[in-house]
Coordinates of C-alpha atoms and ligand atoms in Angstrom, one line a residue:
M1 CA -5.1 22.0 -62.3
G2 CA -7.2 22.5 -59.1
L3 CA -9.6 21.8 -56.6
L4 CA -12.2 19.4 -57.7
S5 CA -15.4 20.1 -55.9
Q6 CA -18.9 17.7 -56.5
G7 CA -22.4 18.9 -57.4
S8 CA -24.2 21.7 -59.5
P9 CA -22.2 23.5 -61.3
L10 CA -23.8 26.9 -62.1
S11 CA -23.7 28.5 -65.6
W12 CA -21.5 31.6 -66.5
E13 CA -24.7 34.1 -66.1
D14 CA -25.1 32.5 -62.8
T15 CA -21.4 32.6 -61.6
K16 CA -21.5 36.2 -62.3
R17 CA -24.0 37.1 -60.1
H18 CA -22.0 35.4 -57.0
A19 CA -18.8 36.6 -58.5
D20 CA -18.3 39.6 -55.8
H21 CA -19.4 37.3 -53.0
V22 CA -16.8 34.9 -53.9
R23 CA -13.8 37.6 -54.0
R24 CA -15.3 38.9 -50.6
H25 CA -15.5 35.6 -49.1
G26 CA -12.3 34.5 -50.7
I27 CA -10.4 37.6 -49.2
L28 CA -11.6 36.5 -45.8
Q29 CA -10.9 33.2 -46.1
F30 CA -6.9 34.5 -46.9
L31 CA -7.4 36.4 -44.3
H32 CA -8.0 34.1 -41.5
I33 CA -5.1 31.5 -43.1
Y34 CA -2.8 35.0 -43.1
H35 CA -3.3 36.1 -39.6
A36 CA -3.1 32.2 -38.2
V37 CA -0.3 31.4 -40.2
K38 CA 1.7 34.2 -41.2
D39 CA 4.9 34.2 -38.2
R40 CA 5.0 30.2 -39.0
H41 CA 8.4 28.8 -39.3
K42 CA 9.4 25.4 -40.7
D43 CA 12.8 23.9 -40.4
V44 CA 12.8 22.1 -43.5
L45 CA 12.8 22.8 -46.8
K46 CA 10.1 20.4 -48.6
W47 CA 9.0 19.7 -52.4
G48 CA 7.4 17.6 -54.7
D49 CA 7.3 17.2 -58.5
E50 CA 4.0 16.8 -60.4
V51 CA 4.4 15.2 -63.8
E52 CA 1.1 15.2 -66.7
Y53 CA 0.6 12.4 -69.0
M54 CA -1.2 11.0 -71.8
L55 CA -3.1 7.8 -72.5
V56 CA -2.2 7.0 -76.1
S57 CA -3.9 4.1 -78.0
F58 CA -1.4 2.6 -81.0
D59 CA -3.3 1.2 -84.4
H60 CA -0.2 -1.1 -85.4
E61 CA -1.7 -2.4 -88.5
N62 CA -3.4 0.8 -89.8
K63 CA 0.0 3.0 -88.2
K64 CA -2.4 5.2 -86.6
V65 CA -1.8 6.5 -82.7
Q66 CA -4.9 7.9 -81.0
L67 CA -5.5 9.8 -77.7
L68 CA -7.4 7.0 -75.5
L69 CA -10.6 8.9 -74.0
S70 CA -10.2 6.7 -70.2
G71 CA -8.1 8.7 -67.8
G72 CA -11.4 8.7 -65.4
E73 CA -11.2 5.0 -65.3
V74 CA -7.9 4.6 -65.6
L75 CA -7.7 7.2 -62.8
E76 CA -10.3 5.3 -60.5
T77 CA -8.7 2.1 -61.0
L78 CA -5.0 4.2 -59.7
Q79 CA -6.4 5.6 -56.7
E80 CA -8.6 2.6 -55.7
K81 CA -5.2 0.3 -56.0
G82 CA -3.1 2.9 -54.3
E83 CA -4.1 5.7 -51.9
R84 CA -7.5 4.1 -51.1
T85 CA -6.1 0.9 -50.5
N86 CA -2.3 2.2 -48.2
P87 CA -2.5 6.2 -47.2
N88 CA 1.2 5.5 -47.5
H89 CA 1.3 4.3 -50.9
P90 CA 4.5 6.0 -52.8
T91 CA 2.3 7.8 -56.1
L92 CA -0.4 9.9 -56.0
W93 CA -3.0 10.2 -59.0
R94 CA -4.9 13.3 -60.0
P95 CA -7.1 14.0 -63.1
E96 CA -6.4 17.1 -65.5
Y97 CA -8.3 18.7 -68.3
G98 CA -7.8 16.1 -71.3
S99 CA -10.1 12.8 -70.7
Y100 CA -6.9 11.2 -72.4
M101 CA -4.7 12.8 -69.2
I102 CA -3.7 12.1 -66.0
E103 CA -1.6 13.8 -63.2
G104 CA 0.9 11.8 -60.8
T105 CA 3.0 13.0 -58.0
P106 CA 5.1 11.7 -55.1
G107 CA 3.2 10.0 -52.4
Q108 CA 4.7 11.9 -50.2
P109 CA 6.6 15.2 -50.7
Y110 CA 10.7 14.7 -50.6
G111 CA 12.8 16.2 -47.8
G112 CA 15.4 18.3 -47.3
T113 CA 18.1 15.6 -47.5
M114 CA 20.8 15.5 -50.6
S115 CA 20.0 11.8 -50.9
E116 CA 16.1 12.5 -51.9
F117 CA 17.8 13.6 -55.0
N118 CA 18.3 9.8 -55.7
T119 CA 14.8 8.9 -55.0
V120 CA 12.8 11.1 -57.6
E121 CA 13.7 9.1 -60.8
A122 CA 12.9 5.8 -59.2
N123 CA 9.5 7.2 -58.2
M124 CA 8.6 8.5 -61.4
R125 CA 9.5 5.5 -62.3
K126 CA 7.1 3.4 -60.1
R127 CA 4.4 6.0 -61.5
R128 CA 4.7 4.9 -65.6
K129 CA 5.1 1.5 -64.2
E130 CA 2.3 1.0 -61.9
A131 CA 0.2 3.2 -64.6
T132 CA 1.2 1.6 -68.0
S133 CA 0.2 -2.2 -65.9
I134 CA -3.4 -1.2 -66.3
L135 CA -3.4 -0.6 -69.6
E136 CA -4.0 -3.2 -72.1
E137 CA -1.1 -4.2 -74.9
N138 CA -1.3 -1.7 -77.4
Q139 CA -2.3 1.2 -75.1
A140 CA 0.6 3.4 -73.3
L141 CA 1.3 6.4 -70.6
C142 CA 3.0 8.8 -72.8
T143 CA 5.2 12.2 -71.1
I144 CA 4.8 14.5 -74.4
T145 CA 3.8 18.0 -73.9
S146 CA 1.2 17.8 -77.2
F147 CA -0.2 15.7 -79.4
P148 CA 0.6 16.7 -82.6
R149 CA -2.3 15.7 -84.1
L150 CA -4.6 16.8 -81.1
G151 CA -7.3 18.5 -83.4
C152 CA -6.9 16.1 -86.4
P153 CA -9.6 14.3 -87.2
G154 CA -10.2 10.9 -85.6
F155 CA -7.6 12.1 -83.2
T156 CA -9.4 10.3 -80.6
T157 CA -10.3 6.9 -79.3
P158 CA -13.4 5.9 -79.5
E159 CA -13.9 8.5 -82.0
Y160 CA -15.7 11.7 -81.7
K161 CA -16.9 14.3 -84.6
P162 CA -16.4 17.6 -82.8
N163 CA -20.0 19.4 -82.4
P164 CA -20.1 23.5 -83.1
V165 CA -23.4 24.0 -82.1
E166 CA -24.1 26.3 -78.3
G167 CA -25.2 24.4 -75.8
G168 CA -21.8 23.0 -76.3
A169 CA -18.7 23.3 -74.0
S170 CA -16.2 24.2 -76.5
K171 CA -18.2 24.7 -79.8
S172 CA -15.0 23.7 -81.3
L173 CA -14.7 23.3 -84.9
F174 CA -11.7 20.4 -84.0
F175 CA -12.2 19.4 -80.1
P176 CA -15.4 17.0 -78.8
D177 CA -16.1 18.0 -76.0
E178 CA -15.4 14.0 -75.1
A179 CA -12.3 14.7 -74.7
I180 CA -12.7 16.9 -71.7
N181 CA -12.3 15.5 -68.4
K182 CA -15.8 14.4 -67.8
H183 CA -15.8 16.0 -64.3
P184 CA -18.5 18.7 -64.7
R185 CA -15.7 21.6 -63.4
F186 CA -13.7 21.0 -66.9
S187 CA -16.3 21.5 -69.3
T188 CA -18.0 24.1 -67.1
L189 CA -14.9 25.9 -67.5
T190 CA -14.4 25.5 -71.2
R191 CA -18.0 26.8 -71.1
N192 CA -18.0 30.0 -68.9
I193 CA -14.4 31.1 -70.4
R194 CA -15.9 31.2 -74.1
H195 CA -19.3 33.1 -72.5
R196 CA -17.6 35.4 -70.1
R197 CA -15.7 36.1 -73.1
G198 CA -18.3 36.3 -75.5
E199 CA -16.9 34.4 -78.4
K200 CA -15.1 31.7 -78.8
V201 CA -11.0 31.5 -77.6
V202 CA -8.7 32.0 -80.5
I203 CA -5.3 30.7 -80.8
N204 CA -3.2 31.2 -84.2
V205 CA 0.5 29.4 -83.8
P206 CA 2.4 30.6 -86.7
I207 CA 3.4 27.8 -88.8
F208 CA 6.6 26.7 -89.8
K209 CA 7.4 27.6 -93.1
D210 CA 9.1 24.3 -95.0
K211 CA 10.3 24.5 -99.0
N212 CA 7.0 23.4 -99.8
T213 CA 4.5 24.8 -97.7
P214 CA 2.0 27.1 -99.5
S215 CA 2.5 30.6 -98.9
P216 CA 0.7 32.1 -97.8
F217 CA -0.6 29.2 -95.6
I218 CA -4.1 30.2 -95.7
E219 CA -7.1 27.6 -94.3
T220 CA -10.5 28.4 -94.7
F221 CA -13.5 28.1 -92.7
P222 CA -16.4 28.9 -94.4
E223 CA -18.8 27.0 -92.0
D224 CA -17.8 29.0 -89.0
D225 CA -17.8 33.0 -89.0
E226 CA -16.1 33.2 -85.8
A227 CA -13.3 31.2 -87.3
A228 CA -13.3 33.0 -90.5
K229 CA -12.8 35.9 -88.8
A230 CA -10.2 34.7 -86.3
S231 CA -8.2 32.4 -88.3
K232 CA -4.7 34.3 -89.6
P233 CA -3.1 33.6 -92.8
D234 CA 0.3 31.6 -92.0
H235 CA -1.1 30.8 -88.7
I236 CA -2.3 27.4 -87.1
Y237 CA -5.6 28.4 -86.2
M238 CA -7.5 26.7 -82.9
D239 CA -10.4 27.5 -81.1
A240 CA -10.6 25.0 -78.0
M241 CA -9.5 25.2 -74.2
G242 CA -8.6 21.8 -74.7
F243 CA -5.7 23.1 -77.2
G244 CA -3.8 24.0 -74.3
M245 CA -5.0 22.7 -71.4
G246 CA -5.1 19.8 -73.0
N247 CA -1.1 20.2 -73.1
C248 CA 1.0 18.2 -70.4
C249 CA 3.7 19.9 -68.2
L250 CA 6.1 18.9 -65.8
Q251 CA 6.0 21.4 -62.3
V252 CA 7.5 21.5 -58.8
T253 CA 5.8 22.9 -55.9
F254 CA 8.3 24.1 -52.6
Q255 CA 7.4 24.3 -49.0
A256 CA 9.7 27.3 -47.4
C257 CA 10.8 27.9 -44.1
S258 CA 9.0 30.8 -43.6
I259 CA 6.3 32.9 -46.1
S260 CA 9.5 35.5 -46.2
E261 CA 11.6 32.7 -47.7
A262 CA 8.8 31.4 -49.9
R263 CA 8.4 35.3 -50.9
Y264 CA 11.9 35.2 -51.7
L265 CA 12.2 32.1 -53.8
Y266 CA 8.8 32.9 -55.5
D267 CA 10.4 36.1 -57.4
Q268 CA 14.0 34.5 -58.0
L269 CA 12.2 31.3 -59.3
A270 CA 10.1 33.9 -61.6
T271 CA 13.5 35.1 -63.3
I272 CA 14.7 31.2 -63.9
C273 CA 11.4 30.2 -65.8
P274 CA 11.7 31.7 -69.5
I275 CA 15.5 30.5 -69.1
V276 CA 14.1 26.9 -68.2
M277 CA 10.9 26.7 -70.1
A278 CA 13.3 27.4 -73.2
L279 CA 15.5 24.2 -72.2
S280 CA 12.5 21.8 -71.5
A281 CA 10.8 23.4 -74.8
A282 CA 9.1 19.9 -76.2
S283 CA 5.5 20.8 -78.4
P284 CA 6.3 22.2 -81.8
F285 CA 3.6 20.7 -83.3
Y286 CA 0.0 21.8 -83.5
R287 CA -3.5 20.4 -85.0
G288 CA -1.2 18.2 -87.3
Y289 CA 1.4 20.7 -89.0
V290 CA 4.7 22.1 -87.8
S291 CA 4.5 25.4 -86.1
D292 CA 7.4 27.7 -85.8
I293 CA 7.5 27.6 -81.7
D294 CA 8.8 25.1 -79.7
C295 CA 6.7 25.4 -76.5
R296 CA 3.3 25.5 -75.3
W297 CA 3.2 28.4 -73.3
G298 CA 1.6 31.3 -75.2
V299 CA -0.8 28.5 -76.3
I300 CA -2.6 27.7 -73.0
S301 CA -2.0 31.2 -72.6
A302 CA -5.1 32.1 -75.7
S303 CA -6.8 28.7 -74.3
V304 CA -7.8 30.1 -71.6
D305 CA -8.4 34.0 -72.2
D306 CA -11.4 34.9 -70.6
R307 CA -11.4 38.9 -71.1
T308 CA -14.1 40.7 -73.0
R309 CA -13.3 42.5 -75.8
E310 CA -13.7 45.8 -72.8
E311 CA -10.8 44.1 -71.0
R312 CA -9.0 43.3 -73.9
G313 CA -8.9 46.7 -75.3
L314 CA -10.7 46.4 -78.3
E315 CA -13.7 48.2 -77.3
P316 CA -14.5 51.5 -74.7
L317 CA -14.9 50.2 -71.1
K318 CA -18.6 50.0 -70.5
N319 CA -19.7 46.9 -68.4
N320 CA -16.3 45.9 -67.3
N321 CA -14.0 47.6 -64.9
Y322 CA -10.4 46.8 -66.1
R323 CA -8.1 46.7 -69.3
I324 CA -6.4 43.6 -68.6
S325 CA -3.1 43.1 -70.1
K326 CA -2.8 39.4 -69.9
S327 CA -4.7 36.3 -70.0
R328 CA -5.2 34.1 -66.9
Y329 CA -2.7 32.0 -67.7
D330 CA 0.3 34.1 -68.0
S331 CA 3.8 35.4 -66.7
I332 CA 3.8 36.8 -63.2
D333 CA 2.9 40.4 -63.1
S334 CA 4.6 41.2 -59.6
Y335 CA 7.7 40.4 -57.6
L336 CA 6.8 39.6 -53.8
S337 CA 9.9 40.1 -51.8
K338 CA 11.2 43.7 -50.4
C339 CA 14.2 43.1 -52.8
G340 CA 12.1 42.7 -56.2
E341 CA 10.0 46.2 -55.5
K342 CA 12.3 48.1 -57.6
Y343 CA 11.9 45.6 -60.0
N344 CA 8.5 45.7 -60.4
D345 CA 7.8 48.3 -63.7
I346 CA 4.8 46.4 -65.1
D347 CA 1.6 48.0 -65.0
L348 CA -0.1 46.4 -62.2
T349 CA -4.1 46.1 -62.3
I350 CA -5.5 45.6 -58.8
D351 CA -8.8 45.4 -57.0
K352 CA -8.5 49.1 -54.9
E353 CA -10.9 47.7 -52.8
I354 CA -9.1 44.5 -52.0
Y355 CA -6.3 46.3 -51.8
E356 CA -7.2 48.8 -49.3
Q357 CA -9.1 45.8 -46.8
L358 CA -6.1 44.2 -47.3
L359 CA -3.4 47.1 -46.1
Q360 CA -5.9 47.6 -43.3
E361 CA -5.6 44.1 -42.0
G362 CA -2.0 44.4 -41.4
I363 CA -0.8 43.1 -45.0
D364 CA 2.1 44.8 -46.3
H365 CA 2.2 46.7 -49.9
L366 CA 3.4 43.9 -52.2
L367 CA 1.5 40.9 -51.1
A368 CA -1.5 43.0 -50.9
Q369 CA -0.7 44.4 -54.5
H370 CA -0.4 40.4 -55.6
V371 CA -3.7 39.0 -54.2
A372 CA -5.5 42.1 -55.3
H373 CA -4.1 41.5 -58.9
L374 CA -5.5 38.2 -59.0
F375 CA -8.5 38.9 -57.5
I376 CA -9.3 41.1 -60.5
R377 CA -10.5 38.0 -61.9
D378 CA -14.2 36.1 -61.9
P379 CA -14.6 33.2 -60.6
L380 CA -14.9 31.0 -63.6
T381 CA -16.9 28.0 -61.6
L382 CA -19.4 27.6 -58.9
F383 CA -21.1 24.9 -57.4
E384 CA -24.4 25.5 -56.0
E385 CA -23.8 23.7 -52.9
K386 CA -20.9 25.5 -52.1
I387 CA -21.4 29.4 -52.4
N388 CA -22.4 29.5 -48.6
L389 CA -18.7 28.5 -46.7
D390 CA -17.3 28.7 -43.4
D391 CA -14.7 31.5 -44.0
A392 CA -12.6 30.9 -40.8
N393 CA -12.1 26.7 -42.0
E394 CA -12.6 27.0 -45.5
S395 CA -10.5 28.2 -48.2
D396 CA -12.5 27.2 -51.6
H397 CA -13.5 30.6 -52.5
F398 CA -10.0 32.2 -52.0
E399 CA -8.6 28.8 -54.3
N400 CA -11.3 29.4 -57.0
I401 CA -9.6 32.4 -57.9
Q402 CA -5.9 31.3 -56.8
S403 CA -6.1 28.7 -58.8
T404 CA -7.4 29.8 -61.8
N405 CA -4.6 32.5 -62.0
W406 CA -2.4 30.2 -63.9
Q407 CA 1.2 32.0 -63.4
T408 CA 4.7 30.9 -64.3
M409 CA 4.6 31.2 -60.6
R410 CA 2.0 30.5 -58.0
F411 CA 2.7 31.4 -54.5
K412 CA 0.3 29.4 -52.2
P413 CA -0.2 29.6 -48.8
P414 CA -1.3 26.9 -46.6
P415 CA -4.8 24.9 -46.8
P416 CA -6.9 26.0 -43.5
N417 CA -5.9 24.1 -40.7
S418 CA -2.8 22.1 -42.1
D419 CA 0.5 21.4 -40.8
I420 CA 1.8 22.2 -44.1
G421 CA 3.1 25.3 -44.5
W422 CA 4.0 28.4 -47.1
R423 CA 4.8 26.9 -50.9
V424 CA 5.7 28.1 -54.2
E425 CA 5.1 26.3 -57.5
F426 CA 7.4 26.4 -60.7
R427 CA 5.4 25.9 -63.4
P428 CA 6.7 26.9 -67.2
M429 CA 8.6 23.7 -67.4
E430 CA 7.2 21.0 -70.7
V431 CA 7.1 17.6 -69.7
Q432 CA 10.0 15.4 -71.2
L433 CA 10.2 12.3 -72.8
T434 CA 11.5 9.8 -69.9
D435 CA 11.6 9.9 -66.1
F436 CA 15.3 10.3 -66.5
E437 CA 14.8 13.8 -68.2
N438 CA 12.2 14.9 -66.1
S439 CA 14.0 14.3 -63.0
A440 CA 17.1 15.8 -64.3
Y441 CA 15.0 19.0 -64.8
V442 CA 13.7 18.8 -61.6
V443 CA 16.7 18.0 -59.5
F444 CA 18.0 21.4 -60.9
V445 CA 15.6 23.4 -59.9
V446 CA 15.1 22.1 -56.7
L447 CA 19.0 22.6 -56.2
L448 CA 19.1 25.9 -57.8
T449 CA 15.9 26.6 -54.5
R450 CA 19.0 25.3 -52.4
V451 CA 22.2 27.4 -53.9
I452 CA 19.4 30.5 -54.2
L453 CA 18.9 30.1 -50.6
S454 CA 22.4 29.0 -49.6
Y455 CA 24.6 31.3 -51.1
K456 CA 21.7 34.4 -50.9
L457 CA 21.6 34.8 -55.1
D458 CA 20.2 37.6 -56.6
F459 CA 18.9 37.0 -60.1
L460 CA 16.0 39.8 -59.8
I461 CA 16.3 42.1 -63.1
P462 CA 13.7 44.5 -63.9
L463 CA 10.2 42.3 -64.7
S464 CA 9.3 43.6 -67.6
K465 CA 12.5 42.2 -69.0
V466 CA 11.3 38.6 -67.5
D467 CA 8.3 39.0 -69.9
E468 CA 10.3 39.5 -73.1
N469 CA 12.2 36.9 -71.7
M470 CA 9.3 34.8 -71.8
K471 CA 8.5 35.4 -75.5
V472 CA 12.0 34.9 -76.8
A473 CA 11.7 31.6 -74.9
Q474 CA 9.0 30.0 -76.9
K475 CA 10.3 30.6 -80.6
R476 CA 11.8 27.9 -82.4
D477 CA 14.9 26.5 -81.3
A478 CA 15.8 29.4 -78.7
V479 CA 18.3 27.3 -76.4
L480 CA 20.3 28.0 -79.1
R481 CA 19.2 31.2 -80.7
G482 CA 17.8 32.9 -78.4
M483 CA 18.8 36.4 -76.2
F484 CA 18.0 36.9 -72.8
Y485 CA 18.0 39.1 -70.1
F486 CA 19.9 38.4 -67.0
R487 CA 21.6 39.6 -64.3
K488 CA 25.3 40.2 -64.0
D489 CA 26.3 39.9 -60.6
I490 CA 24.6 37.6 -59.0
C491 CA 26.3 37.5 -55.7
K492 CA 25.7 41.1 -55.2
G493 CA 23.4 40.7 -52.5
G494 CA 26.7 39.5 -50.9
N495 CA 25.2 39.8 -47.2
A496 CA 21.6 40.1 -48.1
V497 CA 19.0 38.2 -46.0
V498 CA 16.4 37.0 -46.6
E499 CA 14.0 39.5 -45.3
G500 CA 16.5 42.3 -46.3
C501 CA 17.9 43.7 -49.8
G502 CA 21.2 43.2 -50.4
K503 CA 23.8 45.9 -50.4
A504 CA 22.1 49.6 -50.3
Q505 CA 22.7 51.2 -53.3
N506 CA 24.1 54.8 -53.2
S507 CA 21.0 56.8 -54.7
T508 CA 23.3 59.7 -55.7
E509 CA 25.2 57.3 -58.3
P510 CA 23.6 57.0 -61.8
P511 CA 22.1 53.3 -61.9
V512 CA 24.7 51.2 -63.7
E513 CA 23.0 48.0 -66.1
E514 CA 22.7 45.3 -64.1
Y515 CA 21.4 43.1 -66.5
A516 CA 23.0 42.1 -69.8
L517 CA 21.7 39.6 -72.6
M518 CA 23.0 36.6 -72.6
S519 CA 22.5 33.3 -74.6
I520 CA 21.0 30.3 -72.3
D521 CA 24.8 28.5 -72.7
T522 CA 26.5 31.6 -71.0
I523 CA 23.5 31.4 -68.5
I524 CA 23.7 27.9 -67.6
N525 CA 27.3 26.9 -68.4
G526 CA 29.0 30.3 -67.9
K527 CA 31.5 32.4 -69.9
E528 CA 34.7 33.5 -68.9
G529 CA 35.1 37.3 -67.8
V530 CA 30.9 37.4 -68.6
F531 CA 28.8 35.5 -66.1
P532 CA 29.7 32.6 -63.7
G533 CA 27.0 29.9 -65.1
L534 CA 24.4 27.9 -63.1
I535 CA 25.9 24.6 -63.5
P536 CA 29.2 25.6 -62.0
I537 CA 27.6 27.3 -59.3
L538 CA 25.9 24.2 -58.2
N539 CA 28.8 22.3 -58.8
S540 CA 30.8 23.9 -56.5
Y541 CA 28.1 23.7 -54.3
L542 CA 28.0 19.7 -54.9
E543 CA 31.3 19.9 -53.7
N544 CA 30.9 21.3 -50.9
M545 CA 28.2 19.1 -49.2
E546 CA 28.2 15.6 -48.4
V547 CA 26.7 13.8 -50.5
D548 CA 26.4 9.9 -50.7
V549 CA 28.6 8.8 -53.8
D550 CA 25.8 7.2 -55.8
T551 CA 23.5 10.2 -55.3
R552 CA 26.6 12.3 -56.6
C553 CA 26.7 10.3 -59.6
S554 CA 22.8 10.6 -60.4
I555 CA 22.8 14.3 -59.7
L556 CA 25.9 15.0 -61.8
N557 CA 24.4 13.0 -65.0
Y558 CA 21.0 15.1 -64.3
L559 CA 23.1 18.6 -64.4
K560 CA 25.3 17.0 -67.8
L561 CA 22.1 16.7 -69.3
I562 CA 20.9 20.5 -68.2
K563 CA 25.0 21.7 -69.6
K564 CA 24.3 19.6 -73.0
R565 CA 21.4 20.6 -74.0
A566 CA 22.0 24.2 -73.1
S567 CA 25.7 24.1 -75.1
G568 CA 23.6 22.7 -77.9
E569 CA 25.3 19.2 -77.8
L570 CA 22.2 17.5 -76.8
M571 CA 18.8 18.8 -78.7
T572 CA 15.6 19.6 -76.8
V573 CA 12.8 17.1 -77.6
A574 CA 11.3 20.0 -79.7
R575 CA 14.1 20.0 -81.8
W576 CA 14.5 16.0 -81.5
M577 CA 10.9 15.9 -82.7
R578 CA 11.4 18.3 -85.7
E579 CA 14.4 16.4 -87.1
F580 CA 12.6 13.0 -86.3
I581 CA 9.8 14.6 -88.7
A582 CA 11.8 16.0 -91.5
N583 CA 14.0 13.1 -92.1
H584 CA 10.1 11.0 -92.1
P585 CA 10.0 9.5 -95.4
D586 CA 6.6 10.4 -95.7
Y587 CA 7.1 14.1 -95.1
K588 CA 6.7 16.0 -98.1
Q589 CA 8.5 19.3 -96.6
D590 CA 5.0 21.2 -96.4
S591 CA 4.6 21.3 -92.7
V592 CA 2.0 18.5 -92.7
I593 CA 2.4 15.5 -90.2
T594 CA 0.0 12.5 -91.2
D595 CA -1.6 10.2 -89.1
E596 CA 1.6 7.3 -90.2
M597 CA 4.1 10.4 -89.6
N598 CA 2.8 10.8 -86.2
Y599 CA 2.4 7.2 -85.8
S600 CA 6.3 6.4 -86.2
L601 CA 7.2 9.5 -84.3
I602 CA 4.7 8.5 -80.9
S603 CA 6.1 5.1 -81.4
K604 CA 9.6 6.1 -81.2
C605 CA 9.0 8.1 -78.3
N606 CA 7.6 5.1 -75.9
Q607 CA 10.4 3.7 -76.8
I608 CA 12.6 5.9 -75.7
A609 CA 10.7 6.4 -72.6
N610 CA 10.5 2.3 -71.8
E611 CA 14.6 2.2 -72.8
L612 CA 13.6 0.3 -75.4
C613 CA 15.7 2.1 -77.6
E614 CA 18.5 4.3 -77.0
C615 CA 18.5 8.4 -78.5
P616 CA 22.1 9.8 -77.8
E617 CA 21.1 13.2 -79.4
L618 CA 18.5 13.6 -77.2
L619 CA 20.2 12.0 -73.8
G620 CA 23.2 11.0 -74.5
S621 CA 24.4 7.7 -74.1
A622 CA 27.9 7.5 -72.1
F623 CA 26.2 8.7 -68.9
R624 CA 23.5 7.3 -69.3
K625 CA 25.0 3.3 -69.5
V626 CA 26.8 4.5 -66.2
K627 CA 23.4 5.6 -64.9
Y628 CA 21.6 2.6 -65.6
S629 CA 24.4 -0.2 -65.3
G630 CA 22.9 -1.9 -61.6
S631 CA 22.8 1.4 -59.9
K632 CA 20.8 1.6 -56.7
T633 CA 18.1 3.3 -58.5
D634 CA 17.4 0.9 -60.8
S635 CA 17.2 -2.3 -58.7
S636 CA 14.8 -0.2 -56.1
N637 CA 12.3 0.2 -58.9
Ligands
LIG701 N1 -1.2 21.7 -68.0 C1 -0.7 23.1 -67.9 C2 0.1 23.0 -68.2 O1 0.8 22.3 -69.4 C3 -0.8 22.9 -66.7 C4 -2.2 22.9 -65.6 C5 -2.1 22.7 -63.9 O2 -2.3 24.3 -63.6 O3 -1.7 21.6 -63.6 O4 1.1 24.2 -68.1
MG702 MG1 -1.6 19.6 -63.6

């Protein structure tokens, strides 16, 4: 979740005093990087995935599962045995927000050859095995997006009571500070977001109304003024950063050949975000209740929303500079490539001075406004020892603002003095239960980038439509029921080049609607006369590529999973979890997930992840068997 500095974190009041300093030097740092590497051309696409994990502990006797708060120690051991012992170790481990979370990535980025697609799953399995090997018998490493009983009494081990008093980090009625990573960055972020906002964060997720769910569904919090005011009827109320950033996701980062290729990919993939998010939906339960949403996105967005009442438009501007329409964790607000310019139809709040400064330094309008938009935010954490930096050789102030703009896509300049190129990060996906699924989603997205670049595809639609898609994508069963704006003619770019914009349009012609509402099935699998479908395009690309038999077989299996999830032949994780709970003998059709139901669900997830049982509704059966019967991937573990 971004960079970690050691030292003494400053309070919000002190951080605020240095906000202009951080922004000023952050921009200087960006300019140093930009001028040094703007012309860098790399010839290969490199890429890597990030998987976030939760540690859980089973109490089989009492049928209870809890989040295990030993992420710090587990991480220490993994790093000690791994990268610190051997710089070429195949896995890398990083901290995450929860003290029950860790994050794993491959030790080295993957390269540009097709055969690399056949190593992703083996590497993910290695990670799971490595981390599991240092856990105790009754403990497990899970790839679940949101823990169903997060925030319910006794959801952690050791157990802690939330302490809703000022002075703590979250001040939550439900989420104890002990569940936050012990590194001071995380509790400071939590506290400073709350202080900057002027009140606790507010998350209200619509509850799923089952037969016996009270209607209206109302929880009362008489002991807490803020909660009493903020909680809404028919919603599951949550009040801490941990309810959002304590969720897990699956991300992919690509290194592009050049800055212009990175900008092109950033834009193209931005339109894909809501589609793949809906396809990856895996988080239907919050605070022990069945919700009416399938994805974590809006929950995290609200959980780190540091905007003041003025910035949110609830009070006239007096102490703040801008109205800001979105949380720091949200979808992107502007395209970055020339082709995207005409589709930038969202009002963009920018820091005008920074924008002018960037223009004067020779940066073009689109990139300048992107950076000037990110920099409307204040730094949220600052370490006393890290205020005065060498702007030519460090980038902490730039990264401070950049890494707390958690958007669907992230455009990443190279670190100073490194041989890393311009990168983009794809951030919307929910993490899946198994390494097979996670590999499938990752390979699908990476292959899509290859096809976008090779065939010069153009997915762009007005950005406001992508935002509408983001809203639809999070709804229950969006993958089957949602309709999404998507571009009809994606080859229209015809002779487009990365720097250019495809065919010139005759400006006297009335604009034809370039996009239409489509189902995910149509977008992914295609529909005669409507849209060719992403999977058929990927398949035809594959047919034209030299790929060894084994890799081809793996890739086809991955694409089959995506295809079947899109058509509804297989369930999303969210749908599967809903059915599991609905069919649980203890379930009273009242939207409540008890400790015992949670235990059954997470045990089942753990069995599926470790291949101790099949789950054809989720994974299919036929093509998994082919995959695992003595294939190379298997034996290389
Ligand atoms: N856990 C966050 C999510 O689910 C992402 C944190 C990060 O940026 O690494 O989106
Ligand atoms: Mg992360």
